[in-house]
XYZ file of C-alpha atoms in Angstrom:
319
model
C -75.033 -33.220 12.698
C -75.141 -36.968 12.040
C -72.520 -38.470 14.296
C -72.193 -41.200 16.892
C -69.319 -39.778 18.934
C -69.420 -37.188 21.711
C -66.372 -34.917 21.653
C -65.310 -33.103 24.814
C -64.629 -29.392 24.988
C -60.991 -30.185 25.655
C -60.727 -31.922 22.275
C -62.377 -29.091 20.410
C -59.960 -26.728 22.160
C -57.023 -28.456 20.537
C -58.743 -28.731 17.172
C -60.013 -25.204 16.747
C -56.692 -23.387 16.507
C -55.323 -25.492 13.604
C -58.467 -24.675 11.626
C -57.150 -21.175 11.205
C -53.417 -21.855 11.200
C -52.232 -25.209 9.868
C -55.093 -25.593 7.408
C -55.350 -21.974 6.277
C -52.700 -20.266 4.146
C -50.098 -18.432 6.209
C -50.677 -14.721 6.654
C -47.963 -12.571 5.060
C -45.868 -10.442 7.407
C -46.648 -6.760 7.699
C -44.924 -4.555 5.146
C -44.530 -0.797 5.034
C -46.619 0.714 2.273
C -45.102 3.079 -0.226
C -46.240 6.667 -0.435
C -47.719 6.114 -3.895
C -51.468 5.877 -4.198
C -52.440 2.335 -5.122
C -55.658 1.992 -7.101
C -55.777 -1.789 -6.824
C -53.729 -4.937 -6.399
C -53.207 -7.808 -8.823
C -52.537 -11.234 -7.329
C -50.456 -13.495 -9.570
C -50.728 -17.221 -8.933
C -50.702 -19.814 -7.690
C -51.608 -20.807 -11.263
C -51.792 -18.981 -14.582
C -54.770 -16.697 -15.252
C -54.637 -15.839 -18.949
C -58.180 -16.456 -20.164
C -59.756 -13.099 -19.266
C -57.595 -9.971 -18.868
C -58.272 -7.768 -15.860
C -58.768 -4.062 -16.504
C -56.175 -1.995 -14.639
C -55.101 1.639 -14.497
C -52.960 3.952 -12.420
C -50.698 2.652 -9.658
C -50.870 -1.115 -9.342
C -49.478 -3.456 -6.694
C -48.321 -6.788 -8.156
C -48.395 -9.545 -5.532
C -47.077 -13.059 -6.200
C -49.138 -15.780 -4.499
C -46.367 -18.364 -4.162
C -47.558 -21.797 -2.930
C -46.342 -22.552 0.619
C -44.437 -25.665 -0.487
C -42.274 -23.707 -2.965
C -38.792 -22.650 -1.918
C -38.463 -18.980 -2.805
C -35.439 -16.921 -1.817
C -36.771 -14.167 -4.059
C -39.530 -13.483 -6.551
C -38.939 -11.413 -9.677
C -41.879 -9.900 -11.520
C -41.933 -9.201 -15.247
C -44.189 -7.192 -17.533
C -43.983 -8.545 -21.080
C -40.675 -10.296 -20.234
C -39.169 -7.065 -18.828
C -38.245 -7.146 -15.144
C -40.031 -4.520 -13.046
C -38.787 -5.482 -9.598
C -37.805 -8.157 -7.091
C -39.127 -9.053 -3.629
C -37.376 -11.376 -1.190
C -40.075 -11.757 1.483
C -43.801 -12.388 1.563
C -46.086 -10.956 0.313
C -43.640 -10.637 -2.665
C -44.984 -7.264 -3.697
C -43.791 -4.945 -6.482
C -45.523 -1.695 -7.476
C -45.771 -0.261 -10.974
C -47.462 2.680 -12.656
C -49.553 1.380 -15.549
C -49.436 4.870 -17.114
C -45.937 3.900 -18.311
C -47.372 0.971 -20.287
C -48.980 1.127 -23.689
C -52.740 0.714 -23.929
C -53.877 -2.845 -24.511
C -53.100 -6.303 -23.138
C -49.955 -7.169 -21.204
C -48.645 -10.332 -19.552
C -47.541 -10.083 -15.911
C -45.285 -12.950 -14.822
C -43.910 -13.830 -11.382
C -40.874 -16.117 -11.096
C -39.637 -17.613 -7.821
C -36.002 -18.649 -7.405
C -34.204 -20.547 -4.647
C -30.907 -19.692 -2.982
C -29.035 -21.056 -6.008
C -30.966 -18.754 -8.370
C -32.746 -21.768 -9.838
C -36.354 -21.215 -10.875
C -38.762 -23.044 -8.546
C -42.143 -21.656 -9.625
C -43.793 -19.231 -12.005
C -47.274 -17.954 -12.793
C -48.672 -15.438 -15.249
C -51.712 -13.183 -15.448
C -53.101 -11.077 -18.271
C -54.159 -7.441 -17.799
C -55.704 -4.815 -20.017
C -54.373 -1.285 -19.639
C -56.588 1.635 -20.670
C -55.472 4.726 -22.589
C -52.731 6.952 -21.221
C -55.253 9.606 -20.231
C -57.313 7.068 -18.289
C -54.237 5.697 -16.547
C -52.877 9.064 -15.484
C -56.188 10.438 -14.269
C -58.666 7.826 -13.152
C -61.044 10.423 -11.640
C -61.687 12.594 -14.683
C -64.588 10.609 -16.160
C -67.978 12.264 -15.860
C -69.725 8.899 -15.544
C -68.721 6.532 -12.720
C -66.841 3.519 -13.993
C -68.797 0.328 -13.420
C -66.795 -2.829 -12.657
C -66.737 -5.541 -15.285
C -69.128 -8.424 -14.764
C -67.313 -10.854 -17.025
C -66.369 -14.083 -15.233
C -62.780 -15.225 -14.890
C -61.792 -18.876 -15.211
C -58.983 -20.100 -12.930
C -56.258 -22.234 -14.509
C -57.242 -25.867 -14.820
C -60.940 -25.194 -14.306
C -63.921 -24.778 -16.591
C -66.073 -23.132 -13.929
C -66.298 -19.319 -13.780
C -65.760 -17.422 -10.539
C -66.910 -13.904 -9.757
C -64.435 -11.228 -10.773
C -62.948 -9.378 -7.761
C -65.062 -6.346 -6.910
C -68.326 -7.897 -8.099
C -70.830 -8.663 -5.323
C -71.059 -12.411 -4.819
C -74.394 -13.873 -3.737
C -74.771 -17.279 -2.026
C -77.389 -18.571 -4.464
C -76.418 -22.239 -4.990
C -76.986 -25.005 -2.450
C -74.666 -27.747 -1.234
C -76.375 -30.530 0.722
C -74.637 -33.204 2.782
C -76.818 -36.195 3.609
C -73.935 -37.705 5.556
C -73.696 -34.774 7.935
C -77.347 -33.714 7.704
C -77.103 -30.057 6.701
C -77.188 -27.685 3.723
C -75.404 -24.398 2.968
C -75.664 -21.832 0.170
C -72.622 -20.623 -1.798
C -71.997 -18.473 -4.932
C -72.794 -19.948 -8.321
C -69.728 -21.210 -10.176
C -67.797 -22.132 -7.026
C -66.642 -25.693 -6.403
C -67.221 -27.658 -3.200
C -64.814 -30.311 -1.961
C -65.257 -32.476 1.123
C -61.739 -32.678 2.540
C -62.787 -34.468 5.741
C -60.773 -37.531 4.831
C -57.572 -35.459 4.747
C -57.758 -34.390 8.377
C -54.886 -36.673 9.378
C -55.265 -38.203 12.807
C -58.591 -36.451 13.390
C -61.524 -38.836 13.112
C -63.482 -38.176 9.940
C -66.523 -39.893 11.475
C -67.185 -37.024 13.895
C -65.779 -34.085 11.920
C -66.553 -32.107 8.805
C -64.153 -30.110 6.614
C -65.384 -28.413 3.432
C -63.402 -26.255 1.002
C -65.807 -24.038 -0.941
C -64.890 -21.570 -3.684
C -62.065 -20.815 -6.080
C -59.154 -18.400 -5.827
C -59.147 -15.481 -5.265
C -61.866 -16.233 -2.669
C -62.023 -19.542 -0.788
C -64.165 -20.450 2.232
C -63.153 -23.259 4.591
C -65.936 -24.699 6.751
C -65.258 -26.974 9.710
C -67.732 -28.391 12.211
C -67.132 -30.339 15.401
C -69.614 -31.599 17.967
C -69.435 -30.221 21.506
C -70.197 -31.790 24.840
C -73.860 -31.480 25.783
C -74.801 -28.081 27.188
C -71.644 -26.290 26.037
C -72.393 -22.566 25.801
C -70.402 -19.856 24.046
C -69.055 -18.774 27.436
C -67.811 -22.279 28.208
C -66.311 -22.572 24.732
C -64.431 -19.289 25.229
C -63.144 -20.458 28.594
C -61.532 -23.516 27.020
C -60.480 -21.647 23.861
C -59.121 -18.379 25.288
C -57.853 -17.053 21.941
C -61.453 -16.201 20.938
C -61.872 -13.953 23.967
C -60.188 -11.150 21.998
C -62.533 -11.574 19.034
C -65.698 -9.570 18.470
C -68.783 -11.130 20.083
C -72.073 -10.957 18.178
C -74.786 -13.147 16.685
C -74.314 -15.088 13.422
C -76.963 -17.460 12.070
C -79.071 -16.536 15.082
C -76.458 -17.935 17.459
C -73.645 -16.523 19.639
C -70.501 -16.068 17.566
C -66.860 -14.984 17.683
C -65.695 -12.887 14.703
C -62.305 -11.508 13.643
C -60.391 -10.378 10.538
C -56.659 -10.380 9.795
C -54.619 -8.908 6.952
C -54.996 -5.945 4.604
C -56.394 -5.805 1.054
C -53.400 -3.781 -0.158
C -51.124 -6.632 0.923
C -53.114 -9.067 -1.192
C -54.600 -11.266 1.558
C -57.392 -10.897 4.093
C -58.764 -13.731 6.247
C -62.195 -13.437 7.880
C -62.823 -15.901 10.728
C -66.126 -16.815 12.366
C -66.948 -19.416 15.020
C -70.536 -19.825 16.155
C -72.191 -22.281 18.524
C -75.374 -23.866 17.198
C -77.264 -27.140 17.659
C -74.590 -28.503 19.977
C -71.793 -27.889 17.478
C -68.991 -25.404 16.956
C -69.163 -24.191 13.354
C -65.786 -22.736 12.370
C -65.197 -20.960 9.082
C -62.623 -18.763 7.434
C -62.821 -16.834 4.188
C -59.479 -16.289 2.457
C -59.696 -13.201 0.226
C -56.773 -12.526 -2.135
C -58.651 -10.180 -4.480
C -56.894 -7.058 -3.201
C -60.321 -5.392 -3.332
C -63.034 -4.421 -0.858
C -62.759 -7.059 1.879
C -66.048 -5.922 3.432
C -67.829 -7.689 0.560
C -66.213 -11.031 1.303
C -66.850 -10.562 5.032
C -70.550 -10.134 4.277
C -70.460 -13.059 1.860
C -69.044 -15.362 4.543
C -71.673 -14.279 7.046
C -74.479 -14.682 4.482
C -73.253 -18.208 3.725
C -73.204 -19.119 7.398
C -76.666 -17.620 7.883
C -77.901 -20.109 5.265
C -76.756 -23.220 7.156
C -79.761 -25.401 7.986
C -80.397 -29.027 9.015
C -81.783 -31.347 6.351
C -83.123 -34.035 8.675
C -83.589 -35.024 12.326
C -80.489 -34.915 14.473
C -79.135 -38.286 15.620
C -79.075 -38.709 19.387
C -75.504 -38.565 20.616
C -74.343 -41.362 22.879
C -71.822 -40.193 25.528
C -68.427 -41.890 25.498
C -67.944 -43.961 28.649
């Protein structure tokens, strides 16, 4: 890590927690699940997704991904301009049975309103409903249904992102000459260096990357530790990680945890590992509503690919 400043463990203690709270989207509160069997979830927002319809069938959970800065007293969800339900608390979830819809394409729209019933936000997504027989009995096919491999294009972007449910491989490389490292990430994802937006934290001795596109985004943060800081010492000064799973990631001691549930539309995987005198801190925000084990493996595979691109600069202790 190319840096000229030595940061004490006490500083990293105060910095680590905001990595997974202030900078990561808020986790939705727990919600009792209905007795109906949900085949999958559809996340609507934060922007429109109308370029490639998602194939759906059976019971479907519609979850509105309302931006955190939007005032929303309630969120109403529509199918083809017909209201199908209202939710007044995150994760703004409404369930429908797609067997009641005609086969073909439909527009799902979520509308947020404030306390005065004024619209404050909306987003739409396009879905493709199969035949009535497929919707009412998704297990009758003799041949297993393979997931679509067509890319989806988020609103405002020309870059494709892997469709939820499709394995994502870290096969493209991002290299930072400034910080002296490289990392692999899935093809089609974007990479933004948000280090300059870290507020009062010094960008000269920190790193903050945002990699990916909704519905899967990886945040990567790195901070230098005092010389000789071990995982045990790090845990002593950052006691919240003591409840996390301990194992090796990228050949180094790591702390690993996961929060959320796929059926609620948001899962966050968190990993901190100590390597080359630095604390590498990452979270993977998964709003696909699908198999979160795939994104957990993706995050770990990405972190396994981290490697230095040049000699490390000798750190000069702060006097």
